[in-house]
Amino acid sequence: MVKWPPVNPLDEDALLKAFRSGRWGRVPGGVVEEFEGEFAKYHEAKYAVAVTSGTAGLLLSYLALGLNEGDQFALPAYTFIATATAGVMLRAVPVFIDIDPETLNMSADSLKATLEEDKDNRIKLVVPVHFSGIPAELNEIINASRRHGAKVVEDAAQAHGAVYRGRRVGAIGDAGVFSFQSSKNMTAGEGGIVLTNDYEVYVKVWSYHHAGRDINGEWYVHRLIGWNFRMTELQAAILLSQLKRYDEEFRVRERNAKLLYELMEGVEDYRPVKPPAHTSSSNHLLPIWISERLISRHGKARVVEEVRRRGGEVVEGYPMPLYRQPAFKDSYWRLPDYSRLSLPVTEDACRRVIWIPQHVLLSEEETRRTAEALIKTAKELS
């Protein structure tokens, strides 16, 4: 089994160098700024702000782009809860959009229909998620959002290095947010980063993450109400080291994902979710649809249990659509009653989609073992 996060000597050396410098925080720092510059360059962005988490990055991006109390924001119903709660913390209202079964990303057609129904223009922000590392259909989503007057934040938490029509994701919309939480393809245990090509957005995000200070102002003059969401030098040192070898790991994951597709070819009970031809996935996850036949007989949990018993590494994934999470029933936030909402593809995905984690794809042996376990499970449960 591939250990994740990995213990790499180069990362260790970089961490020790930052540790021994005696400058552990962004202030006075130096490594954080270097990492911001390199990560922005890698993703073809002008500006970057490193923060404490992807969740913090989403919150700051939403705020910098003008999401206010009572506004609505559109997001896929198949995503981690932070995509929604970052807006809820600003007293904005989530509008859940169904997903495309081919990619598990926000359905552009469903988004367009929702925007057309929004006659009062309450939807001020659209948040496509690059789920599993497969880029969302950004051209259609951004064009529809622009026509509606809505800003676009890419939730790229799982999509480090992913490519959409020749461009790396993260700075194609108005802003993009990546996560460095411990399961991610690049990790410092925790952390996040905001990318943008808009200087005004950059300045606001920088100020909000730095206690409301002006980017070029006096130290104890605070122009905005902000937080301390600063990344440490120690985290940045690890991430900067990882970034230097990321292309190599990206190619290994991509190669083993293609191997798994080949090994699963013709197995009727599974359908791997593949990136469209005009994209390259980061392969943070490799999602697989299980047949209705297996699910109706055994359920997702049983299939996962049997695959693991045979040496494969898979996880169940999201157990319910985001709008069914108990948190959204908390009366404190004054959210709509989502109990009657039913988005069919999202509901089906929560019943029938399992995930292979990214670290499996760093090993051909582990990839083959997991594919073999999946195939044996399908045969024995049939």
Coordinates of C-alpha atoms in Angstrom, one line a residue:
M1 CA 0.0 0.0 0.0
V2 CA 1.3 3.5 -0.9
K3 CA 1.8 5.6 2.2
W4 CA 0.1 9.0 2.0
P5 CA 1.2 11.7 2.7
P6 CA 4.7 10.5 1.6
V7 CA 7.9 11.1 3.6
N8 CA 10.2 12.5 1.0
P9 CA 13.8 13.5 1.8
L10 CA 13.6 16.6 -0.4
D11 CA 10.5 17.8 1.5
E12 CA 12.3 17.0 4.8
D13 CA 15.3 19.1 3.8
A14 CA 13.1 22.0 2.7
L15 CA 11.2 21.8 6.0
L16 CA 14.3 21.7 8.1
K17 CA 15.8 24.7 6.2
A18 CA 12.6 26.7 7.0
F19 CA 12.6 25.5 10.6
R20 CA 16.2 26.4 11.2
S21 CA 15.7 29.9 9.6
G22 CA 13.8 30.9 12.8
R23 CA 11.2 32.5 10.6
W24 CA 8.2 30.2 10.9
G25 CA 5.3 32.5 10.1
R26 CA 4.4 34.5 7.0
V27 CA 5.6 37.6 8.9
P28 CA 8.5 38.2 8.2
G29 CA 8.6 35.1 6.1
G30 CA 9.8 34.8 2.5
V31 CA 9.0 31.1 1.6
V32 CA 5.2 31.7 1.5
E33 CA 5.7 34.5 -1.0
E34 CA 8.0 32.3 -3.1
F35 CA 5.5 29.5 -3.1
E36 CA 2.6 31.8 -4.1
G37 CA 4.6 33.0 -7.0
E38 CA 5.6 29.5 -8.2
F39 CA 2.1 28.1 -7.8
A40 CA 0.5 31.0 -9.6
K41 CA 3.0 30.7 -12.4
Y42 CA 2.3 26.9 -12.7
H43 CA -1.4 27.6 -13.1
E44 CA -1.0 30.6 -15.4
A45 CA -2.4 33.1 -12.8
K46 CA -1.2 36.6 -12.1
Y47 CA -1.8 36.6 -8.3
A48 CA -2.0 34.1 -5.5
V49 CA -2.7 34.2 -1.7
A50 CA -1.7 31.2 0.4
V51 CA -4.2 30.6 3.2
T52 CA -4.9 28.1 6.1
S53 CA -7.3 25.9 4.2
G54 CA -9.3 25.5 1.0
T55 CA -12.4 26.4 3.1
A56 CA -10.8 29.7 4.1
G57 CA -9.9 30.3 0.5
L58 CA -13.5 29.8 -0.7
L59 CA -14.8 32.2 2.1
L60 CA -12.3 34.9 1.1
S61 CA -13.0 34.5 -2.6
Y62 CA -16.8 34.7 -2.2
L63 CA -16.4 37.8 0.0
A64 CA -13.9 39.5 -2.3
L65 CA -16.3 39.0 -5.2
G66 CA -19.1 40.7 -3.4
L67 CA -21.3 37.8 -2.2
N68 CA -23.5 39.4 0.5
E69 CA -26.2 38.5 3.0
G70 CA -29.3 37.4 1.2
D71 CA -27.6 36.7 -2.1
Q72 CA -27.8 33.3 -3.7
F73 CA -24.9 31.3 -5.1
A74 CA -25.1 28.2 -7.4
L75 CA -23.0 25.1 -6.8
P76 CA -23.2 21.4 -7.6
A77 CA -25.0 19.2 -5.1
Y78 CA -22.2 16.6 -5.3
T79 CA -19.3 18.2 -3.5
F80 CA -17.7 18.6 -0.1
I81 CA -19.7 20.7 2.3
A82 CA -17.2 23.6 2.4
T83 CA -18.2 24.7 -1.1
A84 CA -21.6 25.6 0.4
T85 CA -20.8 26.5 4.0
A86 CA -18.2 29.1 2.9
G87 CA -21.1 31.1 1.5
V88 CA -23.5 30.2 4.3
M89 CA -21.1 31.8 6.7
L90 CA -21.6 35.0 4.8
R91 CA -25.4 34.6 5.2
A92 CA -25.8 33.8 1.5
V93 CA -28.1 31.1 0.3
P94 CA -27.0 27.9 -1.6
V95 CA -28.8 27.0 -4.8
F96 CA -28.0 23.4 -5.6
I97 CA -27.4 22.3 -9.2
D98 CA -27.6 18.7 -10.6
I99 CA -24.5 17.1 -12.1
D100 CA -23.5 15.5 -15.4
P101 CA -23.3 11.7 -15.0
E102 CA -20.3 11.6 -17.4
T103 CA -18.1 13.8 -15.2
L104 CA -19.9 14.2 -11.9
N105 CA -19.4 17.9 -12.3
M106 CA -22.0 20.7 -12.4
S107 CA -24.3 20.2 -15.4
A108 CA -24.1 23.3 -17.6
D109 CA -27.6 22.6 -18.9
S110 CA -29.0 22.5 -15.3
L111 CA -27.2 25.6 -14.4
K112 CA -28.6 27.5 -17.5
A113 CA -32.1 26.4 -16.6
T114 CA -31.7 27.6 -13.0
L115 CA -30.3 30.9 -14.1
E116 CA -33.2 31.4 -16.5
E117 CA -35.6 30.8 -13.7
D118 CA -33.8 33.5 -11.5
K119 CA -35.8 36.4 -12.8
D120 CA -34.8 38.6 -9.9
N121 CA -31.1 38.0 -10.4
R122 CA -30.5 36.9 -6.9
I123 CA -27.8 34.4 -8.0
K124 CA -24.6 36.5 -7.7
L125 CA -22.0 33.8 -7.8
V126 CA -21.5 30.4 -9.5
V127 CA -19.1 27.8 -8.1
P128 CA -18.2 25.0 -10.5
V129 CA -16.3 22.2 -8.7
H130 CA -13.6 20.3 -10.6
F131 CA -14.7 17.1 -8.8
S132 CA -12.1 14.3 -8.5
G133 CA -9.7 16.5 -10.6
I134 CA -11.8 16.4 -13.8
P135 CA -12.3 20.0 -15.0
A136 CA -15.9 21.3 -15.1
E137 CA -17.3 22.5 -18.5
L138 CA -16.0 26.0 -17.8
N139 CA -16.7 27.7 -21.2
E140 CA -20.4 27.0 -21.0
I141 CA -20.6 27.7 -17.2
I142 CA -18.7 31.0 -17.4
N143 CA -20.6 32.2 -20.4
A144 CA -24.0 31.5 -18.8
S145 CA -22.8 33.1 -15.6
R146 CA -21.6 36.2 -17.4
R147 CA -24.9 36.6 -19.2
H148 CA -26.6 36.5 -15.8
G149 CA -24.2 39.0 -14.3
A150 CA -22.7 36.4 -11.9
K151 CA -19.1 36.0 -10.9
V152 CA -17.4 32.6 -11.1
V153 CA -15.2 30.9 -8.4
E154 CA -13.6 27.6 -9.4
D155 CA -13.5 25.1 -6.5
A156 CA -10.3 23.4 -7.6
A157 CA -9.6 21.8 -4.2
Q158 CA -9.0 18.5 -5.9
A159 CA -7.7 19.7 -9.3
H160 CA -4.0 20.6 -8.9
G161 CA -2.5 20.9 -12.4
A162 CA -5.7 19.8 -14.2
V163 CA -6.1 21.2 -17.7
Y164 CA -9.2 22.5 -19.5
R165 CA -8.9 23.2 -23.2
G166 CA -5.2 23.8 -23.0
R167 CA -5.2 25.9 -19.8
R168 CA -4.6 24.8 -16.2
V169 CA -7.7 25.4 -14.1
G170 CA -7.8 27.8 -11.2
A171 CA -7.6 31.2 -12.9
I172 CA -10.0 30.7 -15.8
G173 CA -12.9 32.1 -13.7
D174 CA -12.8 35.2 -11.5
A175 CA -10.9 33.3 -8.9
G176 CA -10.0 29.7 -8.0
V177 CA -9.3 27.9 -4.8
F178 CA -7.1 24.8 -4.1
S179 CA -6.7 22.7 -1.0
F180 CA -3.6 21.2 0.6
Q181 CA -5.4 19.1 3.2
S182 CA -3.7 15.8 3.9
S183 CA -5.5 13.7 1.3
K184 CA -4.8 16.1 -1.6
N185 CA -2.3 15.5 -4.4
M186 CA -0.1 18.3 -2.9
T187 CA -0.3 18.5 0.9
A188 CA 1.1 20.2 3.9
G189 CA -1.4 18.6 6.3
E190 CA -3.6 21.6 5.9
G191 CA -3.6 24.7 3.8
G192 CA -5.1 26.3 0.7
I193 CA -4.4 29.0 -1.9
V194 CA -6.5 31.5 -3.9
L195 CA -5.6 32.3 -7.5
T196 CA -6.9 35.2 -9.6
N197 CA -6.0 37.4 -12.6
D198 CA -7.9 40.3 -11.1
Y199 CA -5.8 42.7 -9.1
E200 CA -8.7 44.1 -7.1
V201 CA -9.8 40.6 -6.1
Y202 CA -6.3 39.8 -5.1
V203 CA -5.9 42.9 -2.9
K204 CA -9.2 42.2 -1.1
V205 CA -8.3 38.5 -0.5
W206 CA -4.9 39.5 0.7
S207 CA -6.3 42.0 3.1
Y208 CA -9.1 39.7 4.4
H209 CA -6.5 36.9 5.1
H210 CA -4.1 39.4 6.8
A211 CA -6.4 40.9 9.5
G212 CA -7.7 43.5 7.2
R213 CA -4.4 45.3 6.6
D214 CA -3.8 47.3 3.4
I215 CA -1.4 45.4 1.1
N216 CA 0.8 48.5 0.9
G217 CA -0.3 50.2 4.1
E218 CA 0.9 50.7 7.7
W219 CA 1.1 47.7 9.9
Y220 CA -1.5 48.8 12.5
V221 CA -3.9 50.4 10.1
H222 CA -6.7 48.0 9.2
R223 CA -9.0 49.0 6.2
L224 CA -11.2 45.9 6.3
I225 CA -12.6 43.5 8.9
G226 CA -10.4 40.5 8.3
W227 CA -9.0 37.3 9.8
N228 CA -5.7 35.6 10.4
F229 CA -5.8 33.0 7.6
R230 CA -2.0 33.1 6.9
M231 CA -0.1 30.1 5.8
T232 CA 3.1 29.3 7.7
E233 CA 6.6 29.2 6.3
L234 CA 6.8 25.5 7.3
Q235 CA 3.8 24.6 5.2
A236 CA 5.0 26.6 2.3
A237 CA 8.4 25.0 2.3
I238 CA 6.9 21.5 2.0
L239 CA 4.5 22.6 -0.7
L240 CA 7.2 24.4 -2.7
S241 CA 9.3 21.2 -2.6
Q242 CA 6.4 19.1 -3.8
L243 CA 5.6 21.5 -6.6
K244 CA 9.0 20.8 -8.1
R245 CA 8.2 17.2 -8.7
Y246 CA 4.4 17.5 -9.2
D247 CA 4.5 17.1 -13.0
E248 CA 6.2 13.7 -12.7
E249 CA 3.6 12.5 -10.2
F250 CA 0.8 13.9 -12.3
R251 CA 2.0 11.8 -15.3
V252 CA 2.2 8.7 -13.1
R253 CA -1.3 9.1 -11.9
E254 CA -2.5 9.7 -15.4
R255 CA -0.7 6.6 -16.8
N256 CA -2.1 4.3 -14.1
A257 CA -5.6 5.8 -14.5
K258 CA -5.5 4.8 -18.1
L259 CA -4.2 1.3 -17.1
L260 CA -7.2 0.9 -14.8
Y261 CA -9.6 1.9 -17.6
E262 CA -8.0 -0.8 -19.8
L263 CA -8.2 -3.4 -17.0
M264 CA -11.9 -2.6 -16.4
E265 CA -12.8 -2.6 -20.1
G266 CA -15.8 -4.9 -20.7
V267 CA -16.6 -5.4 -17.0
E268 CA -20.4 -4.7 -17.1
D269 CA -20.9 -3.9 -13.4
Y270 CA -18.5 -0.9 -13.4
R271 CA -18.1 2.2 -15.4
P272 CA -15.1 4.4 -14.6
V273 CA -15.7 8.2 -14.9
K274 CA -13.2 9.4 -17.5
P275 CA -12.1 12.9 -18.3
P276 CA -13.4 14.4 -21.6
A277 CA -10.9 14.5 -24.4
H278 CA -10.4 18.3 -24.1
T279 CA -9.3 17.9 -20.4
S280 CA -6.6 16.3 -18.3
S281 CA -7.6 15.2 -14.8
S282 CA -5.4 15.5 -11.8
N283 CA -6.8 12.1 -10.8
H284 CA -7.3 13.1 -7.2
L285 CA -10.0 10.5 -7.2
L286 CA -11.0 7.9 -9.8
P287 CA -14.8 7.6 -9.5
I288 CA -16.6 4.5 -10.7
W289 CA -20.3 3.9 -11.3
I290 CA -21.5 0.5 -10.0
S291 CA -24.3 -1.2 -11.9
E292 CA -27.8 -0.9 -10.6
R293 CA -27.9 -4.7 -10.5
L294 CA -25.1 -4.9 -7.9
I295 CA -26.4 -1.9 -5.9
S296 CA -30.0 -3.2 -5.8
R297 CA -28.8 -6.6 -4.6
H298 CA -26.1 -5.7 -2.2
G299 CA -25.8 -1.9 -1.7
K300 CA -22.7 0.3 -2.0
A301 CA -21.3 -0.4 1.4
R302 CA -21.3 -4.2 0.8
V303 CA -19.5 -3.8 -2.5
V304 CA -16.8 -1.6 -1.0
E305 CA -16.4 -4.0 1.9
E306 CA -15.9 -6.9 -0.5
V307 CA -13.4 -5.0 -2.6
R308 CA -11.4 -4.1 0.4
R309 CA -11.4 -7.6 1.7
R310 CA -9.8 -8.7 -1.6
G311 CA -7.0 -6.1 -1.2
G312 CA -8.4 -3.2 -3.3
E313 CA -8.5 0.3 -2.0
V314 CA -11.8 2.1 -2.5
V315 CA -14.0 4.4 -0.5
E316 CA -17.8 4.8 -0.5
G317 CA -17.8 8.5 -1.3
Y318 CA -20.6 10.9 -0.5
P319 CA -23.5 9.2 1.3
M320 CA -26.1 11.8 0.4
P321 CA -26.6 14.9 -1.7
L322 CA -25.2 18.0 -0.1
Y323 CA -28.7 19.4 0.3
R324 CA -29.7 16.5 2.6
Q325 CA -26.9 17.2 5.1
P326 CA -28.3 17.9 8.6
A327 CA -26.3 21.1 9.0
F328 CA -28.6 22.9 6.5
K329 CA -31.5 22.3 8.9
D330 CA -30.0 24.5 11.6
S331 CA -32.5 27.3 12.0
Y332 CA -29.7 29.8 13.0
W333 CA -28.7 30.2 9.3
R334 CA -32.3 30.7 8.1
L335 CA -31.8 28.6 5.0
P336 CA -34.6 27.3 2.7
D337 CA -36.3 24.0 3.4
Y338 CA -34.5 21.6 1.0
S339 CA -36.4 18.5 2.1
R340 CA -38.4 18.4 -1.2
L341 CA -35.4 19.0 -3.4
S342 CA -34.4 16.0 -5.5
L343 CA -31.7 16.2 -8.1
P344 CA -31.8 12.8 -9.9
V345 CA -28.3 12.4 -11.1
T346 CA -26.8 13.5 -7.7
E347 CA -29.2 11.1 -5.9
D348 CA -28.1 8.3 -8.1
A349 CA -24.4 9.1 -7.8
C350 CA -24.6 9.0 -4.0
R351 CA -26.2 5.5 -4.3
R352 CA -23.9 4.1 -6.9
V353 CA -20.5 5.9 -7.2
I354 CA -17.4 4.8 -5.3
W355 CA -13.9 6.3 -5.4
I356 CA -10.3 5.1 -5.8
P357 CA -8.0 7.5 -3.9
Q358 CA -5.2 9.3 -5.8
H359 CA -2.3 7.6 -4.0
V360 CA -3.3 4.2 -5.4
L361 CA -2.6 5.6 -8.8
L362 CA 1.0 6.3 -7.9
S363 CA 1.7 2.6 -8.0
E364 CA 1.1 0.3 -10.9
E365 CA 1.0 -2.7 -8.5
E366 CA -1.7 -1.1 -6.3
T367 CA -3.7 0.0 -9.4
R368 CA -3.7 -3.6 -10.7
R369 CA -4.5 -5.0 -7.3
T370 CA -7.5 -2.7 -6.9
A371 CA -8.8 -3.4 -10.4
E372 CA -8.4 -7.2 -9.8
A373 CA -10.3 -6.8 -6.5
L374 CA -13.1 -4.9 -8.2
I375 CA -13.4 -7.5 -10.9
K376 CA -13.4 -10.5 -8.5
T377 CA -16.0 -8.8 -6.3
A378 CA -18.4 -8.2 -9.3
K379 CA -18.1 -11.9 -10.3
E380 CA -18.7 -13.3 -6.8
L381 CA -21.6 -10.9 -6.0
S382 CA -23.3 -11.6 -9.3

